[in-house]
Amino acid sequence: MFDNLSDRLGGVFDKLKGRGALKEQDVRDAMREVRVAMLEADVALPVARRFIDAVTEKAVGQDVLRSVTPGQQVVKIVHDELVEMLGGEETPGLNLDAKPPVVIIMVGLQGSGKTTTTAKLAKLIREKHGKKALMASLDVNRPAAQEQLAVLGEQTDIATLPIVAGQQPVDIARRAMESARLQNVDVLLLDTAGRLHVDEALMAEMKAISAVSAPTEVLLVVDSLTGQDAVNVAQSFTGEVPLTGVVLTRMDGDARGGAALSMRHVTGQPIKFAGTGEKLDAIEAFHPSRVADRILGM
Amino acid sequence: VSTAKLDDATLDDVEDALIMSDLGPSAAARIRERLREKRFGLEISERELKEAVAEEIAEILRPVAKPLEITAFPRPQVLLVIGVNGSGKTTTIAKLAHLLQEDDYGVMLAAGDTFRAAAIGQLATWAERVGVPIIRGPEGGDPASIVFDAVKAATDTGIDALIVDTAGRLQNKRELMDELAKIRKVLGRLNPEAPHDVILVLDATNGQNALAQIDVFKEVAGVTGLIMTKLDGTARGGVLVAAAEQYGLPIHAIGVGEKIDDLRPFDPDLVAKVIAGVA
Ligand SMILES: Nc1nc2c(ncn2[C@@H]2O[C@H](COP(=O)(O)OP(=O)(O)OP(=O)(O)O)[C@@H](O)[C@H]2O)c(=O)[nH]1
Ligand SMILES: Nc1nc2c(ncn2[C@@H]2O[C@H](COP(=O)(O)OP(=O)(O)OP(=O)(O)O)[C@@H](O)[C@H]2O)c(=O)[nH]1
Ligand SMILES: [K+]
Ligand SMILES: [Mg+2]
Ligand SMILES: [Mg+2]
């Protein structure tokens, strides 16, 4: 059942490729199939619509339709445009270029993978960048959230800020800054509680955390299984804090990952990393071209 | 109130709204078609249209609305809770335990997630807050042996409901799915009827992949019912409509927050109204 779609889309593309002269209507028909494919892949509807409009306009251009292999050109335009919208060929890494301690804040909905990703990034910062990291959990909501980060710290051998029972998030952030300075830490990673974008109190708290810690990176951690809600999430978080990038988790799943496109498009920020497992080395640079294929089911 | 003829453009809008509620393009197209057949060309107000959409959805959802019931004889009734990572299993277990306890059932929890960092601590904190016993083993231990101990303890102490937590797993992970099948088997060793309920916890913010989750978990673990969490945000959970059409699995409850009493019975008419934008 889940393969039918890529078969169908593959069929549409094959049909286009195999043809000589194309009429504008042929292109429009094919684009309707591409639209369905994108919706099945959970690309948010407004984003899919914009994409299809942009691509259709390019593809019905006279030099495409009159070229020797119009079908192949249309397919190429769809793919290239998608790669471009996902960030092009270059994936920017972490920006650690600031006066230490460089602060990275992780934000996102409940259960998206923030705490796990915090530990993965800290490990990467030590191993790839050769820098000293400190992690602090500002999550006073979820039971055992701070213990979870402490355990991950032990597993990765990365220091975590000692837990002080009852201390509130903004105060923990201040203490973490202080501690990072005293210990000559290069990079301080602040893990925050999961929050819904409609939760005004928690969104205000996130802003306050950002205000006291002057972050260089604010990373929105998003589940690649996310559906149409991606647009709401991206809009609300972007409106509250200066996001600098997105991390897409659970890319080891079999979701087609259309949320990537929605996120990139709505936040205007690059998708910097893909989480590819529960283990703490399961993180990689985001690959727009691979994800484009995946969204199109190719 | 202004009315307009129900035409193709309006039907397009309806279909788009349904897609944005995560019904997916095919289920959305089916509902559009049904509306077309019944009412095309009729004068209709916006409110009437939304109500008509809600009614179409409610018709699909009503047959699957089934609360969880503790009926097992002999006791305990064993409830196995499963799902992908971060969907809300552990929190939902705490909410369920609280609900059952309010109904005077004796409840016990089993910490079957020995893998994720501090997962045991998370469940143990909830157990303490709710005031129910928990059976736990060492971090990194064998979940199958913990659930075996738990069934034994629950049986020996006359517990009514034993709720088993499991580690999150993506349905395309073969090894982890095999482990789940094993946990299921071990639960049945002391009591062939167990697990009586296999509850798949779905995250409302997930899109169409939820259908793949149902498909595979059903196959591997014999899912008997669904709970959808995180409906307190802006995600509308329309994938439940497609799920009801395709699988007909009971939907027991919905999660609407992180607190202990944030579990609600699944009300098909209300959810239909939310999806249709009437409520
Ligand atoms: N398969 C897979 N699982 C992941 C990935 N990232 C995180 N997880 C799992 O997702 C679940 C939730 O991860 P957490 O890091 O606790 O998520 P969180 O955003 O901190 O959750 P809250 O603090 O409750 O909001 C855990 O079971 C993690 O092991 C990933 O890339 N792939
Ligand atoms: N807003 C909201 N948050 C929820 C709901 N249910 C659970 N959560 C939150 O979602 C996050 C993940 O919940 P958990 O119960 O830890 O999820 P899990 O499925 O046990 O996660 P793993 O064991 O890591 O796979 C936590 O931050 C919960 O507080 C809900 O109905 N609404
Ligand atoms: K999720
Ligand atoms: Mg966390
Ligand atoms: Mg859990």
XYZ file of C-alpha atoms and ligand atoms in Angstrom:
644
model
C 0.000 0.000 0.000
C 2.776 2.427 0.852
C 4.725 1.593 -2.279
C 1.833 2.219 -4.626
C 2.387 5.881 -4.479
C 6.012 5.905 -5.513
C 5.082 3.460 -8.261
C 2.392 5.804 -9.414
C 4.640 8.829 -9.350
C 7.432 6.859 -10.958
C 4.911 5.994 -13.661
C 4.015 9.616 -14.209
C 7.642 10.566 -14.506
C 8.401 7.669 -16.837
C 5.497 8.644 -19.026
C 6.717 12.216 -19.194
C 10.281 11.157 -19.867
C 9.284 8.780 -22.620
C 7.413 11.436 -24.568
C 8.493 13.781 -27.255
C 6.444 16.928 -27.651
C 4.541 17.947 -24.528
C 1.497 20.104 -24.223
C 0.988 22.424 -21.329
C -1.876 20.202 -20.209
C 0.461 17.171 -19.960
C 2.623 19.096 -17.551
C -0.355 20.235 -15.500
C -1.663 16.666 -15.273
C 1.708 15.425 -14.075
C 1.906 18.207 -11.522
C -1.389 17.098 -10.052
C 0.194 13.729 -9.338
C 3.252 15.397 -7.856
C 0.953 17.391 -5.592
C -0.750 14.247 -4.314
C 2.640 12.640 -3.765
C 3.752 15.600 -1.710
C 0.600 15.555 0.393
C 0.995 11.840 1.012
C 4.525 12.690 2.114
C 3.101 15.200 4.625
C 4.305 18.341 2.918
C 2.018 21.023 4.330
C -0.696 21.982 1.861
C 0.173 25.694 1.494
C 3.809 24.763 0.941
C 2.945 22.072 -1.595
C 0.741 24.547 -3.413
C 3.496 27.161 -3.669
C 5.937 24.554 -4.834
C 3.625 23.255 -7.543
C 2.840 26.765 -8.772
C 6.501 27.697 -8.999
C 7.483 24.477 -10.716
C 4.568 24.505 -13.123
C 5.437 27.996 -14.240
C 9.006 26.963 -14.967
C 8.015 23.723 -16.616
C 5.462 25.122 -19.039
C 8.029 27.641 -20.238
C 8.282 27.482 -24.010
C 11.925 26.443 -24.133
C 11.128 23.426 -21.975
C 8.136 22.292 -23.989
C 9.982 22.818 -27.269
C 13.175 21.108 -26.172
C 14.192 17.683 -27.475
C 13.381 15.851 -24.239
C 10.692 17.920 -22.540
C 9.577 15.162 -20.173
C 13.032 14.642 -18.762
C 13.409 18.350 -18.317
C 10.176 18.609 -16.361
C 11.226 15.805 -14.042
C 14.563 17.482 -13.550
C 12.924 20.804 -12.774
C 10.718 19.186 -10.092
C 13.682 17.498 -8.467
C 16.070 20.436 -8.648
C 13.505 22.877 -7.369
C 12.784 20.613 -4.414
C 16.489 20.284 -3.593
C 16.820 24.032 -3.842
C 13.865 24.599 -1.526
C 15.354 22.132 0.953
C 18.525 24.174 1.107
C 20.552 23.423 -2.004
C 23.703 21.340 -2.000
C 25.461 22.995 0.926
C 24.435 22.106 4.460
C 25.705 24.602 6.993
C 27.041 23.092 10.213
C 26.985 24.550 13.701
C 28.018 28.125 14.116
C 30.518 28.058 16.990
C 32.166 31.253 15.969
C 31.534 33.503 18.954
C 33.052 34.416 22.269
C 32.941 31.376 24.574
C 30.881 30.075 26.092
C 28.966 29.740 22.820
C 25.359 28.943 23.736
C 23.122 26.533 21.842
C 19.471 26.287 22.869
C 17.317 23.337 21.844
C 13.583 23.985 21.503
C 10.586 22.123 20.160
C 7.367 20.264 20.808
C 7.071 17.540 23.419
C 8.860 14.333 22.565
C 10.481 15.614 19.368
C 13.963 14.470 20.434
C 15.546 17.549 22.058
C 17.283 15.840 24.973
C 18.722 13.048 22.853
C 19.856 15.527 20.202
C 21.496 17.711 22.858
C 23.734 14.804 23.833
C 24.416 13.899 20.201
C 25.496 17.458 19.397
C 27.654 17.734 22.520
C 29.437 14.565 21.495
C 29.903 15.867 17.980
C 31.235 19.182 19.296
C 33.895 17.371 21.264
C 34.792 14.807 18.631
C 34.552 16.824 15.416
C 35.322 20.331 16.662
C 37.642 19.385 19.513
C 35.812 21.673 21.909
C 34.776 21.364 25.523
C 31.024 21.156 26.014
C 28.702 21.456 28.985
C 25.035 20.384 28.932
C 22.259 21.698 31.151
C 18.639 20.610 31.307
C 16.122 23.383 31.927
C 13.243 20.904 31.860
C 11.484 21.088 35.208
C 8.200 19.732 33.792
C 8.723 16.210 32.598
C 9.437 13.671 35.332
C 13.117 12.630 35.352
C 13.982 14.919 32.427
C 17.073 16.287 34.146
C 18.129 12.779 35.169
C 17.744 11.715 31.534
C 20.289 14.311 30.413
C 22.578 13.383 33.319
C 22.546 9.731 32.205
C 23.286 10.776 28.616
C 26.156 12.887 29.970
C 27.614 9.830 31.666
C 27.182 7.755 28.512
C 28.992 10.326 26.370
C 31.388 11.479 29.066
C 30.207 15.076 28.660
C 29.785 17.235 31.751
C 26.256 18.131 32.830
C 25.244 20.944 35.141
C 24.529 19.495 38.621
C 20.800 19.264 39.319
C 19.431 21.665 41.933
C 15.951 20.536 42.916
C 13.288 23.209 42.631
C 15.331 25.713 40.603
C 13.382 27.312 37.749
C 14.489 27.309 34.069
C 15.695 30.902 33.755
C 17.718 30.566 36.955
C 19.163 27.285 35.773
C 20.203 29.003 32.537
C 21.977 31.751 34.523
C 23.738 29.201 36.706
C 24.776 27.254 33.608
C 26.298 30.390 32.050
C 28.172 31.105 35.247
C 29.425 27.571 35.515
C 30.461 27.482 31.839
C 32.554 30.628 32.308
C 34.229 29.350 35.451
C 35.113 26.026 33.848
C 36.321 27.509 30.551
C 33.679 25.664 28.608
C 33.663 26.383 24.868
C 30.080 25.420 24.130
C 27.081 25.356 26.475
C 24.069 23.360 25.334
C 20.740 24.191 26.953
C 18.081 21.495 26.675
C 14.593 22.860 27.296
C 11.243 21.316 28.142
C 8.951 20.326 25.311
C 6.305 22.954 24.736
C 3.294 23.448 22.551
C 3.416 26.589 20.449
C -0.037 27.518 21.784
C 1.176 27.429 25.396
C 1.728 31.118 26.106
C 3.366 30.693 29.504
C 5.922 28.215 28.214
C 6.595 30.229 25.076
C 7.278 33.278 27.264
C 9.596 31.175 29.402
C 11.520 30.143 26.289
C 11.935 33.795 25.328
C 13.223 34.610 28.805
C 15.749 31.767 28.591
C 16.932 33.085 25.259
C 17.194 36.600 26.660
C 19.482 35.643 29.551
C 21.746 33.327 27.572
C 22.342 35.261 24.309
C 22.447 32.108 22.190
C 24.492 31.773 19.012
C 22.299 28.903 17.879
C 18.632 28.282 18.616
C 17.767 24.950 17.062
C 14.187 23.824 16.510
C 14.062 20.058 16.937
C 11.338 18.528 14.781
C 10.105 14.981 14.345
C 10.365 13.942 10.690
C 7.063 12.101 11.184
C 5.278 15.446 11.606
C 2.232 16.096 9.469
C 0.376 19.223 8.423
C 0.914 20.818 11.848
C 4.508 21.580 10.809
C 3.489 24.962 9.466
C 1.873 26.071 12.734
C 4.852 24.894 14.738
C 7.389 26.557 12.466
C 5.486 29.826 12.394
C 4.979 30.056 16.132
C 8.505 29.171 17.180
C 9.985 31.504 14.561
C 7.831 34.298 15.880
C 9.049 33.888 19.460
C 12.783 33.223 19.327
C 15.568 33.889 16.808
C 15.794 30.399 15.318
C 19.062 29.648 13.537
C 18.356 26.173 12.296
C 16.312 23.001 12.387
C 17.192 19.440 13.379
C 15.012 16.739 11.875
C 14.858 13.646 14.075
C 13.789 10.028 13.421
C 14.982 10.099 9.850
C 15.762 6.429 10.460
C 12.023 5.845 10.266
C 10.119 5.276 7.050
C 8.186 8.531 6.978
C 8.566 10.339 3.681
C 9.547 13.446 5.611
C 7.592 16.201 3.904
C 7.818 18.186 7.137
C 11.388 19.006 6.107
C 10.119 21.118 3.244
C 7.509 22.862 5.376
C 10.056 23.620 8.084
C 12.644 24.985 5.739
C 10.123 27.056 3.858
C 8.336 28.562 6.853
C 11.285 29.168 9.202
C 13.582 30.322 6.402
C 16.357 28.610 8.370
C 18.561 25.760 7.205
C 17.982 22.200 8.299
C 21.356 21.530 9.820
C 21.185 17.935 10.976
C 19.224 14.732 10.653
C 18.817 12.411 13.630
C 19.089 8.828 12.437
C 18.664 6.690 15.533
C 18.512 6.521 19.295
C 22.236 5.962 19.729
C 24.304 8.997 20.508
C 26.346 8.953 17.330
C 23.244 8.719 15.136
C 23.337 12.240 13.753
C 24.409 13.430 10.320
C 24.468 16.484 8.123
C 21.143 16.985 6.376
C 21.181 15.941 2.701
C 18.636 17.920 0.657
C 19.006 15.764 -2.423
C 18.375 12.474 -0.603
C 15.381 13.940 1.167
C 14.004 15.313 -2.098
C 14.041 11.783 -3.522
C 12.390 10.493 -0.399
C 9.585 13.059 -0.498
C 8.928 12.271 -4.127
C 9.068 8.554 -3.349
C 11.816 7.947 -5.875
C -26.930 33.959 7.201
C -25.636 33.880 3.675
C -25.943 30.696 1.711
C -24.319 29.585 -1.505
C -24.676 26.742 -3.964
C -22.436 23.847 -3.074
C -20.194 23.845 -6.137
C -16.839 22.376 -7.093
C -14.874 25.335 -5.762
C -16.472 24.962 -2.336
C -15.842 21.233 -2.395
C -12.206 21.989 -3.217
C -12.014 24.152 -0.117
C -13.530 21.401 2.002
C -11.040 18.897 0.656
C -8.118 21.252 1.357
C -9.291 21.851 4.920
C -9.510 18.097 5.490
C -6.005 17.593 4.133
C -4.722 20.268 6.487
C -6.277 18.287 9.350
C -4.106 15.291 8.347
C -6.803 13.119 6.804
C -4.493 12.538 3.877
C -5.430 13.123 0.247
C -7.376 9.891 -0.319
C -9.624 10.038 2.747
C -10.207 13.726 2.077
C -11.185 12.970 -1.510
C -13.621 10.264 -0.371
C -15.402 12.613 1.997
C -15.571 15.254 -0.690
C -17.168 12.707 -3.012
C -19.779 11.730 -0.452
C -20.728 15.363 0.106
C -20.974 15.858 -3.621
C -23.263 12.918 -4.091
C -25.589 14.013 -1.327
C -25.727 17.743 -1.719
C -24.210 19.019 -4.933
C -25.931 22.182 -6.166
C -27.981 22.654 -3.011
C -28.099 25.985 -1.237
C -26.072 25.675 1.938
C -24.650 28.045 4.573
C -21.063 27.787 5.728
C -22.208 26.499 9.086
C -24.429 23.845 7.494
C -21.553 22.787 5.283
C -19.182 22.344 8.207
C -21.825 20.434 10.086
C -22.349 18.186 7.092
C -18.610 17.520 6.950
C -18.556 16.820 10.689
C -21.440 14.386 10.250
C -19.613 12.488 7.495
C -16.564 12.185 9.755
C -18.577 11.285 12.838
C -20.234 8.462 10.914
C -16.812 6.993 10.269
C -15.574 7.493 13.838
C -18.627 6.430 15.871
C -18.237 2.688 15.347
C -14.652 2.724 16.652
C -15.224 4.736 19.836
C -14.772 2.219 22.659
C -13.625 3.017 26.179
C -11.190 0.660 27.878
C -12.882 -1.689 30.293
C -11.449 -3.872 33.003
C -13.282 -7.166 32.626
C -10.611 -9.856 32.614
C -11.260 -12.961 34.626
C -9.116 -14.187 36.193
C -7.383 -10.943 37.114
C -5.128 -9.173 36.325
C -6.022 -7.592 33.025
C -2.730 -6.920 31.290
C -2.432 -3.789 29.149
C 0.617 -3.550 26.920
C 1.405 -0.025 25.742
C 3.451 0.400 22.578
C 4.363 2.941 19.919
C 7.084 4.927 18.219
C 9.577 7.036 20.173
C 8.238 10.008 22.063
C 4.579 9.454 21.165
C 3.508 9.725 24.807
C 3.374 6.120 26.043
C 4.797 6.620 29.516
C 2.698 9.708 30.237
C -0.431 7.988 28.935
C 0.242 5.041 31.241
C 0.362 7.407 34.211
C -2.937 8.959 33.125
C -4.559 5.548 32.651
C -3.333 4.361 36.033
C -4.821 7.441 37.625
C -8.148 6.980 35.852
C -8.444 3.307 36.771
C -7.461 4.001 40.325
C -10.203 6.626 40.595
C -12.589 3.852 39.547
C -11.294 1.790 42.487
C -9.279 -0.689 40.486
C -5.981 -1.925 41.879
C -3.302 -0.909 39.389
C 0.340 -1.915 38.948
C 2.921 -0.638 36.455
C 5.766 -2.508 34.797
C 8.856 -0.603 33.663
C 9.407 -2.420 30.382
C 11.533 0.374 28.888
C 14.988 -0.462 30.159
C 16.685 1.160 27.188
C 16.011 4.899 27.111
C 17.972 7.020 29.572
C 15.991 7.508 32.804
C 12.850 5.924 31.349
C 12.508 3.815 34.487
C 12.928 6.893 36.662
C 10.251 8.691 34.658
C 7.702 5.902 35.142
C 8.706 5.473 38.795
C 8.081 9.176 39.454
C 4.621 8.853 37.941
C 3.922 5.668 39.927
C 4.784 7.500 43.112
C 2.595 10.491 42.217
C -0.369 8.302 41.345
C 0.319 6.021 44.278
C 0.580 2.665 42.537
C 3.228 -0.055 42.789
C 5.812 -0.486 40.039
C 7.877 -3.491 39.043
C 11.264 -2.484 37.752
C 14.606 -3.995 36.907
C 18.063 -2.640 36.172
C 18.732 -0.089 33.396
C 19.692 -1.992 30.297
C 18.082 -5.190 31.643
C 15.931 -7.624 29.685
C 12.407 -6.187 29.332
C 10.912 -9.654 28.836
C 12.100 -10.800 32.238
C 10.691 -7.685 33.923
C 7.265 -8.125 32.407
C 7.305 -11.775 33.441
C 8.035 -10.753 37.032
C 5.333 -8.122 36.809
C 2.607 -10.541 35.691
C 3.603 -12.833 38.516
C 3.558 -10.061 41.112
C 0.248 -8.690 39.848
C -1.318 -12.147 39.915
C -0.002 -12.937 43.401
C -1.208 -9.650 44.882
C -4.636 -9.623 43.257
C -4.068 -6.560 41.084
C -6.896 -5.682 38.668
C -4.896 -3.990 35.957
C -1.218 -4.336 35.092
C -0.009 -1.672 32.658
C 3.233 -2.421 30.858
C 5.459 0.357 29.503
C 7.739 -0.395 26.583
C 10.591 1.403 24.868
C 9.680 3.533 21.890
C 10.475 1.925 18.555
C 10.052 2.887 14.935
C 8.012 0.272 13.118
C 10.636 -0.263 10.437
C 13.215 -1.501 12.978
C 13.117 -5.235 12.577
C 15.091 -6.161 15.671
C 13.092 -3.917 17.966
C 9.827 -5.212 16.555
C 10.997 -8.791 17.167
C 11.731 -7.810 20.741
C 8.164 -6.556 21.061
C 6.779 -9.826 19.748
C 8.882 -11.576 22.395
C 7.574 -9.352 25.198
C 4.076 -10.163 24.051
C 4.788 -13.866 24.137
C 6.338 -13.764 27.592
C 3.301 -11.908 28.959
C 1.198 -14.885 27.927
C 3.307 -17.472 29.723
C 1.639 -17.170 33.109
C -1.725 -16.228 31.690
C -2.551 -17.292 28.151
C -5.088 -14.460 27.838
C -2.440 -11.812 28.411
C -1.937 -9.217 27.075
C -5.657 -8.492 27.059
C -5.150 -5.062 25.555
C -2.377 -3.957 23.252
C -2.636 -0.196 23.046
C -0.863 1.696 20.307
C -0.151 5.306 21.298
C -0.215 7.690 18.339
C 1.089 11.262 18.353
C -1.461 13.682 16.850
C 1.332 15.786 15.393
C 2.408 12.844 13.240
C 1.100 12.808 9.715
C 0.408 9.968 7.310
C 3.141 7.755 8.778
C 0.685 6.979 11.587
C -1.055 4.627 9.153
C 2.184 2.731 8.585
C 2.608 2.587 12.359
C -0.813 0.989 12.792
C -0.188 -1.384 9.931
C 3.075 -2.801 11.267
C 2.392 -2.713 15.013
C -0.901 -4.487 14.361
C 0.895 -7.192 12.444
C 3.726 -7.686 14.946
C 2.057 -7.027 18.273
C -1.667 -7.533 17.677
C -2.825 -4.013 18.485
C -6.330 -4.041 20.010
C -6.890 -0.310 20.390
C -5.541 3.191 19.892
C -4.962 6.249 22.048
C -4.032 9.528 20.400
C -1.989 12.062 22.380
C -1.123 15.752 22.034
C -4.532 16.858 20.795
C -4.202 19.943 22.983
C -2.107 21.650 20.299
C -3.178 22.670 16.806
C -2.814 19.198 15.284
C -6.266 17.796 14.653
C -5.561 14.118 14.335
C -7.417 13.617 11.056
C -5.343 10.539 10.417
C -7.763 8.794 12.804
C -10.437 9.074 10.124
C -8.299 7.285 7.574
C -7.313 4.782 10.284
C -10.937 4.073 11.195
C -11.788 3.450 7.546
C -8.805 1.226 6.897
C -8.384 -0.700 10.127
C -11.496 -0.220 12.232
C -9.465 -0.532 15.432
C -11.159 0.771 18.605
C -10.105 4.244 19.708
C -10.109 4.372 23.500
C -9.104 7.845 24.569
C -7.229 11.014 23.685
C -4.452 12.887 25.460
C -4.923 16.621 25.867
C -1.991 17.662 28.016
C 0.946 16.604 30.143
C -0.895 16.416 33.446
C -2.228 13.346 35.147
C -5.904 14.070 34.431
C -5.368 15.107 30.810
C -6.848 11.934 29.343
C -10.345 12.121 27.844
C -12.702 9.506 26.528
C -12.720 9.453 22.740
C -15.835 11.378 21.726
C -16.340 10.815 17.986
C -18.788 13.684 17.533
C -16.499 16.149 19.247
C -13.406 15.037 17.370
C -15.381 15.177 14.116
C -16.444 18.738 14.909
C -12.861 19.739 15.697
C -11.632 18.282 12.419
C -14.428 19.956 10.476
C -13.759 23.241 12.239
C -17.188 23.541 13.884
C -15.996 23.183 17.484
N 14.679 6.343 16.203
C 15.030 7.547 16.679
N 14.653 7.879 17.921
C 15.024 9.087 18.397
C 15.777 10.013 17.635
N 15.962 11.105 18.399
C 15.349 10.874 19.573
N 14.774 9.651 19.584
C 13.958 9.008 20.629
O 12.779 9.770 20.786
C 12.314 9.693 22.127
C 12.142 11.085 22.679
O 13.406 11.710 22.716
P 13.776 12.828 23.770
O 15.169 13.263 23.461
O 13.460 12.407 25.131
O 12.753 13.959 23.293
P 12.491 15.372 23.954
O 12.170 16.291 22.840
O 13.614 15.743 24.837
O 11.184 15.079 24.805
P 10.523 16.050 25.916
O 11.647 16.577 26.738
O 9.574 15.184 26.635
O 9.825 17.120 25.153
C 13.327 8.855 22.867
O 12.840 7.525 22.881
C 14.574 8.955 21.998
O 15.388 7.815 22.147
C 16.145 9.631 16.287
O 16.776 10.359 15.522
N 15.745 8.383 15.874
N 0.964 18.487 25.103
C 0.966 17.171 25.356
N 2.116 16.557 25.671
C 2.083 15.234 25.925
C 0.891 14.486 25.882
N 1.203 13.200 26.186
C 2.533 13.175 26.424
N 3.074 14.397 26.281
C 4.489 14.816 26.416
O 5.228 14.224 25.367
C 6.556 13.949 25.792
C 6.866 12.485 25.551
O 6.023 11.715 26.396
P 6.444 10.304 26.951
O 5.298 9.794 27.746
O 7.756 10.356 27.593
O 6.558 9.523 25.574
P 7.028 8.029 25.332
O 6.242 7.525 24.186
O 6.986 7.253 26.584
O 8.541 8.294 24.884
P 9.719 7.188 24.723
O 9.581 6.261 25.879
O 10.961 7.996 24.731
O 9.475 6.528 23.411
C 6.610 14.346 27.260
O 7.149 15.648 27.330
C 5.158 14.349 27.683
O 4.924 15.244 28.742
C -0.332 15.164 25.521
O -1.421 14.595 25.424
N -0.228 16.510 25.276
K 6.429 13.150 18.031
Mg 13.611 16.353 26.832
Mg 8.447 6.152 27.534
